[in-house]
């Protein structure tokens, strides 16, 4: 396409509500435009970048045998009632009714849908392990969307789900995905750390988050200089200092302190300031 035919709608100044550099530059460069709070239209330049990111993700996931699918954005409430997350997910879950007053939600995540799919379609243990992924629109009704597309209400997410016969198989895929995500972020040219994180209600006993190092971030992480340890602040572990106390400057003596019940009374009794 010729540049003269491309929609390049730039701005001289960023809107006042744009707080961080990335949000300001994406608006000024004509990559995105806000439609409503936390909801954005991707313009041609921004959409091209988005598709390139999707391509890198797809290439790396496909290279390790993951299968791409596409699940519905709108999900029936029955699945969420079955997992008991309909009541517990909170106001971030956008609940809707169709014309027949049947309950649905606009999916913030797809654990319920993929589990229902696998229990219907996987007929034999010989089909395991399997690893499915998708790149799909999600919606979470954030109370305060900010930072442009970094904390929006509607967003595009790549999510993957694997199913196994044994814990050993699960751990093998977990490590494989860890390496795959590292390759993706490296190809994108990002400085990042994979940190130990809270698994949440359904995350199992092991979880890592990939954090891009940036001054505009809200999360705090700690990591060793040699790169062997990294964790978010809530999960970080540290050794207590074993430094010995200094020797007393004077010889310790014992005193009788009759009827002195508090530190203040003892201080006055011994004439200690």
Coordinates of C-alpha atoms in Angstrom, one line a residue:
X1 CA 0.0 0.0 0.0
X2 CA 1.2 3.5 -0.8
X3 CA 1.8 5.8 2.1
X4 CA -0.6 8.3 0.5
X5 CA -3.4 5.8 0.9
X6 CA -2.6 4.9 4.5
X7 CA -4.6 6.5 7.3
X8 CA -1.9 8.3 9.3
X9 CA -3.8 10.4 11.8
X10 CA -1.2 12.0 14.1
X11 CA -1.6 14.4 17.0
X12 CA 0.6 17.4 18.0
X13 CA -0.1 16.9 21.7
X14 CA -1.1 13.8 23.7
X15 CA -4.5 14.0 25.5
X16 CA -4.3 15.1 29.1
X17 CA -5.4 11.8 30.5
X18 CA -2.4 9.9 28.9
X19 CA 0.0 9.3 31.8
X20 CA 2.9 7.2 30.5
X21 CA 5.2 7.6 27.5
X22 CA 4.0 4.6 25.6
X23 CA 0.3 5.7 25.8
X24 CA 1.2 9.2 24.7
X25 CA 3.4 8.0 21.8
X26 CA 0.8 5.5 20.5
X27 CA -1.9 8.2 20.5
X28 CA 0.3 10.8 18.8
X29 CA 1.7 8.4 16.2
X30 CA -1.9 7.4 15.2
X31 CA -1.6 3.8 16.3
X32 CA -4.7 3.7 18.6
X33 CA -7.8 5.9 19.4
X34 CA -9.9 5.7 22.5
X35 CA -13.6 4.8 22.0
X36 CA -14.6 4.6 25.7
X37 CA -12.8 4.2 29.0
X38 CA -10.4 1.3 28.6
X39 CA -11.6 0.5 25.0
X40 CA -9.5 1.3 21.9
X41 CA -9.6 1.1 18.2
X42 CA -6.4 0.0 16.5
X43 CA -5.6 2.1 13.5
X44 CA -3.7 0.8 10.5
X45 CA -0.2 1.5 11.8
X46 CA -1.0 0.1 15.3
X47 CA -2.8 -2.9 13.8
X48 CA 0.3 -3.8 11.7
X49 CA 2.4 -3.9 14.8
X50 CA -0.2 -6.0 16.6
X51 CA -0.3 -8.6 13.8
X52 CA 3.6 -8.8 13.8
X53 CA 3.5 -9.6 17.6
X54 CA 0.8 -12.2 16.9
X55 CA 3.0 -13.8 14.2
X56 CA 6.0 -14.1 16.5
X57 CA 3.8 -15.7 19.3
X58 CA 2.2 -18.1 16.8
X59 CA 5.6 -19.1 15.3
X60 CA 7.1 -19.9 18.7
X61 CA 4.0 -21.7 20.0
X62 CA 3.6 -23.8 16.9
X63 CA 7.3 -24.8 17.0
X64 CA 6.7 -26.7 20.3
X65 CA 3.6 -28.5 19.1
X66 CA 0.9 -26.3 20.6
X67 CA -2.3 -26.2 18.6
X68 CA -4.1 -22.9 17.9
X69 CA -7.8 -22.7 18.4
X70 CA -10.3 -19.9 18.8
X71 CA -12.9 -20.0 21.6
X72 CA -16.0 -17.8 21.9
X73 CA -15.7 -14.5 23.6
X74 CA -19.2 -14.8 25.0
X75 CA -19.6 -17.7 27.4
X76 CA -22.7 -19.3 29.0
X77 CA -23.2 -18.8 32.8
X78 CA -23.7 -22.5 33.3
X79 CA -20.0 -23.2 32.9
X80 CA -19.1 -20.5 35.4
X81 CA -21.7 -21.8 37.9
X82 CA -20.1 -25.2 37.6
X83 CA -16.7 -23.9 38.5
X84 CA -18.2 -21.7 41.2
X85 CA -16.5 -18.6 39.7
X86 CA -19.8 -16.9 38.7
X87 CA -20.3 -15.7 42.2
X88 CA -16.6 -15.3 43.2
X89 CA -15.1 -13.6 40.2
X90 CA -16.4 -10.2 41.2
X91 CA -17.5 -7.0 39.4
X92 CA -14.8 -7.4 36.8
X93 CA -16.9 -10.1 35.1
X94 CA -19.2 -8.5 32.6
X95 CA -22.5 -10.3 32.8
X96 CA -25.1 -10.1 30.1
X97 CA -28.5 -11.6 29.2
X98 CA -29.7 -12.6 25.7
X99 CA -33.3 -12.0 24.4
X100 CA -34.4 -15.2 26.2
X101 CA -33.0 -13.9 29.5
X102 CA -30.3 -16.6 29.5
X103 CA -27.2 -15.6 31.4
X104 CA -23.8 -15.1 29.7
X105 CA -20.6 -13.3 30.4
X106 CA -18.0 -11.7 28.1
X107 CA -15.0 -13.9 28.9
X108 CA -12.2 -12.4 31.0
X109 CA -10.4 -15.8 30.7
X110 CA -11.2 -19.2 29.2
X111 CA -10.5 -22.0 31.7
X112 CA -14.1 -23.0 31.8
X113 CA -14.6 -23.2 28.1
X114 CA -11.4 -25.1 27.3
X115 CA -12.1 -27.6 30.1
X116 CA -15.6 -28.2 28.7
X117 CA -14.1 -28.6 25.2
X118 CA -11.5 -31.2 26.3
X119 CA -13.9 -33.3 28.4
X120 CA -16.1 -33.6 25.3
X121 CA -13.5 -34.1 22.6
X122 CA -10.6 -36.1 24.3
X123 CA -11.8 -39.7 24.3
X124 CA -8.6 -41.6 25.1
X125 CA -5.5 -41.2 27.3
X126 CA -3.5 -41.8 24.2
X127 CA -4.5 -38.3 23.0
X128 CA -2.6 -36.8 26.0
X129 CA -0.7 -34.6 26.5
X130 CA -2.3 -31.8 24.5
X131 CA -1.6 -28.1 24.5
X132 CA -4.0 -25.6 23.0
X133 CA -3.6 -21.8 22.7
X134 CA -5.6 -18.9 21.3
X135 CA -5.3 -15.2 20.7
X136 CA -8.7 -13.8 21.6
X137 CA -10.4 -10.7 22.8
X138 CA -11.1 -10.5 26.5
X139 CA -13.0 -8.1 28.7
X140 CA -12.5 -7.3 32.3
X141 CA -14.5 -4.4 33.8
X142 CA -11.6 -2.7 35.5
X143 CA -12.7 -0.1 38.0
X144 CA -9.9 2.3 36.8
X145 CA -8.6 1.5 33.4
X146 CA -5.3 3.4 32.7
X147 CA -2.0 3.4 30.9
X148 CA -3.7 3.0 27.5
X149 CA -3.7 -0.6 26.2
X150 CA -1.6 -1.8 29.2
X151 CA -4.5 -1.8 31.6
X152 CA -7.6 -1.6 29.4
X153 CA -11.0 -3.2 29.8
X154 CA -11.1 -4.8 26.4
X155 CA -7.8 -6.4 25.3
X156 CA -6.3 -9.1 23.2
X157 CA -4.8 -12.0 25.1
X158 CA -2.8 -15.1 24.1
X159 CA -3.7 -17.9 26.6
X160 CA -2.6 -21.5 26.5
X161 CA -4.0 -24.6 28.3
X162 CA -2.4 -28.0 28.5
X163 CA -3.8 -31.4 29.8
X164 CA -1.7 -34.3 31.0
X165 CA -1.7 -37.8 32.5
X166 CA 1.0 -37.2 35.0
X167 CA 2.6 -34.5 37.0
X168 CA 5.9 -35.3 35.3
X169 CA 4.3 -34.5 31.9
X170 CA 2.9 -31.3 33.3
X171 CA 6.2 -30.1 34.6
X172 CA 7.8 -30.9 31.2
X173 CA 5.3 -28.7 29.4
X174 CA 5.6 -26.0 32.0
X175 CA 9.4 -25.7 31.5
X176 CA 8.8 -25.8 27.7
X177 CA 6.4 -22.9 28.0
X178 CA 8.8 -21.0 30.2
X179 CA 11.5 -21.3 27.4
X180 CA 8.9 -20.4 24.7
X181 CA 7.8 -17.3 26.5
X182 CA 11.4 -16.3 27.0
X183 CA 12.1 -16.7 23.3
X184 CA 9.0 -14.6 22.4
X185 CA 10.0 -11.7 24.6
X186 CA 13.6 -11.9 23.4
X187 CA 12.4 -11.7 19.8
X188 CA 10.4 -8.7 20.7
X189 CA 13.5 -7.0 22.0
X190 CA 12.2 -6.6 25.6
X191 CA 14.2 -6.5 28.8
X192 CA 12.3 -8.9 31.1
X193 CA 12.4 -11.1 34.1
X194 CA 10.5 -14.3 34.8
X195 CA 9.6 -14.1 38.5
X196 CA 8.0 -16.4 41.1
X197 CA 4.4 -15.3 41.6
X198 CA 1.2 -16.0 43.5
X199 CA -0.7 -18.8 41.7
X200 CA -4.2 -17.5 42.7
X201 CA -7.2 -19.6 43.4
X202 CA -6.8 -22.0 40.4
X203 CA -3.2 -21.6 39.5
X204 CA -1.8 -24.7 41.3
X205 CA 1.3 -24.8 43.3
X206 CA 3.7 -23.1 40.9
X207 CA 3.5 -19.9 38.9
X208 CA 5.8 -17.5 37.1
X209 CA 5.0 -14.1 35.7
X210 CA 7.0 -12.4 33.0
X211 CA 7.7 -8.8 33.8
X212 CA 9.0 -6.2 31.4
X213 CA 11.4 -3.8 33.2
X214 CA 10.0 -0.3 33.0
X215 CA 9.8 2.8 35.1
X216 CA 6.1 3.1 34.4
X217 CA 5.2 -0.2 35.9
X218 CA 3.1 -0.7 39.0
X219 CA 4.5 -4.0 40.2
X220 CA 7.7 -4.3 42.2
X221 CA 10.0 -7.3 41.7
X222 CA 13.4 -8.3 43.2
X223 CA 16.1 -10.3 41.4
X224 CA 19.6 -11.3 41.9
X225 CA 22.5 -9.8 39.9
X226 CA 23.4 -13.2 38.5
X227 CA 19.9 -13.7 37.2
X228 CA 19.3 -17.0 39.1
X229 CA 16.5 -15.7 41.3
X230 CA 13.6 -13.4 40.7
X231 CA 10.2 -12.9 42.4
X232 CA 7.5 -10.3 42.9
X233 CA 7.7 -8.5 46.2
X234 CA 4.9 -10.6 47.8
X235 CA 6.7 -13.9 47.1
X236 CA 10.3 -12.8 47.6
X237 CA 12.4 -14.7 50.2
X238 CA 15.4 -13.3 52.0
X239 CA 17.9 -14.6 54.5
X240 CA 18.0 -12.8 57.9
X241 CA 21.3 -11.1 58.6
X242 CA 23.5 -13.2 60.8
X243 CA 25.8 -10.3 61.9
X244 CA 26.7 -10.7 65.6
X245 CA 25.9 -7.9 68.1
X246 CA 28.8 -5.7 69.2
X247 CA 30.3 -6.4 72.6
X248 CA 29.0 -4.2 75.4
X249 CA 31.2 -1.2 76.0
X250 CA 31.1 -1.6 79.8
X251 CA 31.1 -4.6 82.1
X252 CA 27.6 -5.8 82.8
X253 CA 26.4 -5.3 86.4
X254 CA 23.3 -6.4 88.2
X255 CA 21.1 -4.0 90.3
X256 CA 18.2 -4.5 92.5
X257 CA 15.2 -2.5 91.4
X258 CA 12.6 -2.9 94.2
X259 CA 9.0 -1.9 93.2
X260 CA 10.0 -0.6 89.8
X261 CA 7.5 -2.0 87.3
X262 CA 8.1 -0.1 84.1
X263 CA 11.1 0.9 82.0
X264 CA 10.5 4.5 82.8
X265 CA 10.4 3.8 86.6
X266 CA 13.7 1.8 86.3
X267 CA 15.4 4.6 84.3
X268 CA 14.5 7.2 87.0
X269 CA 15.5 4.9 89.8
X270 CA 18.9 4.3 88.3
X271 CA 19.2 7.9 87.1
X272 CA 19.6 6.9 83.5
X273 CA 18.7 9.4 80.8

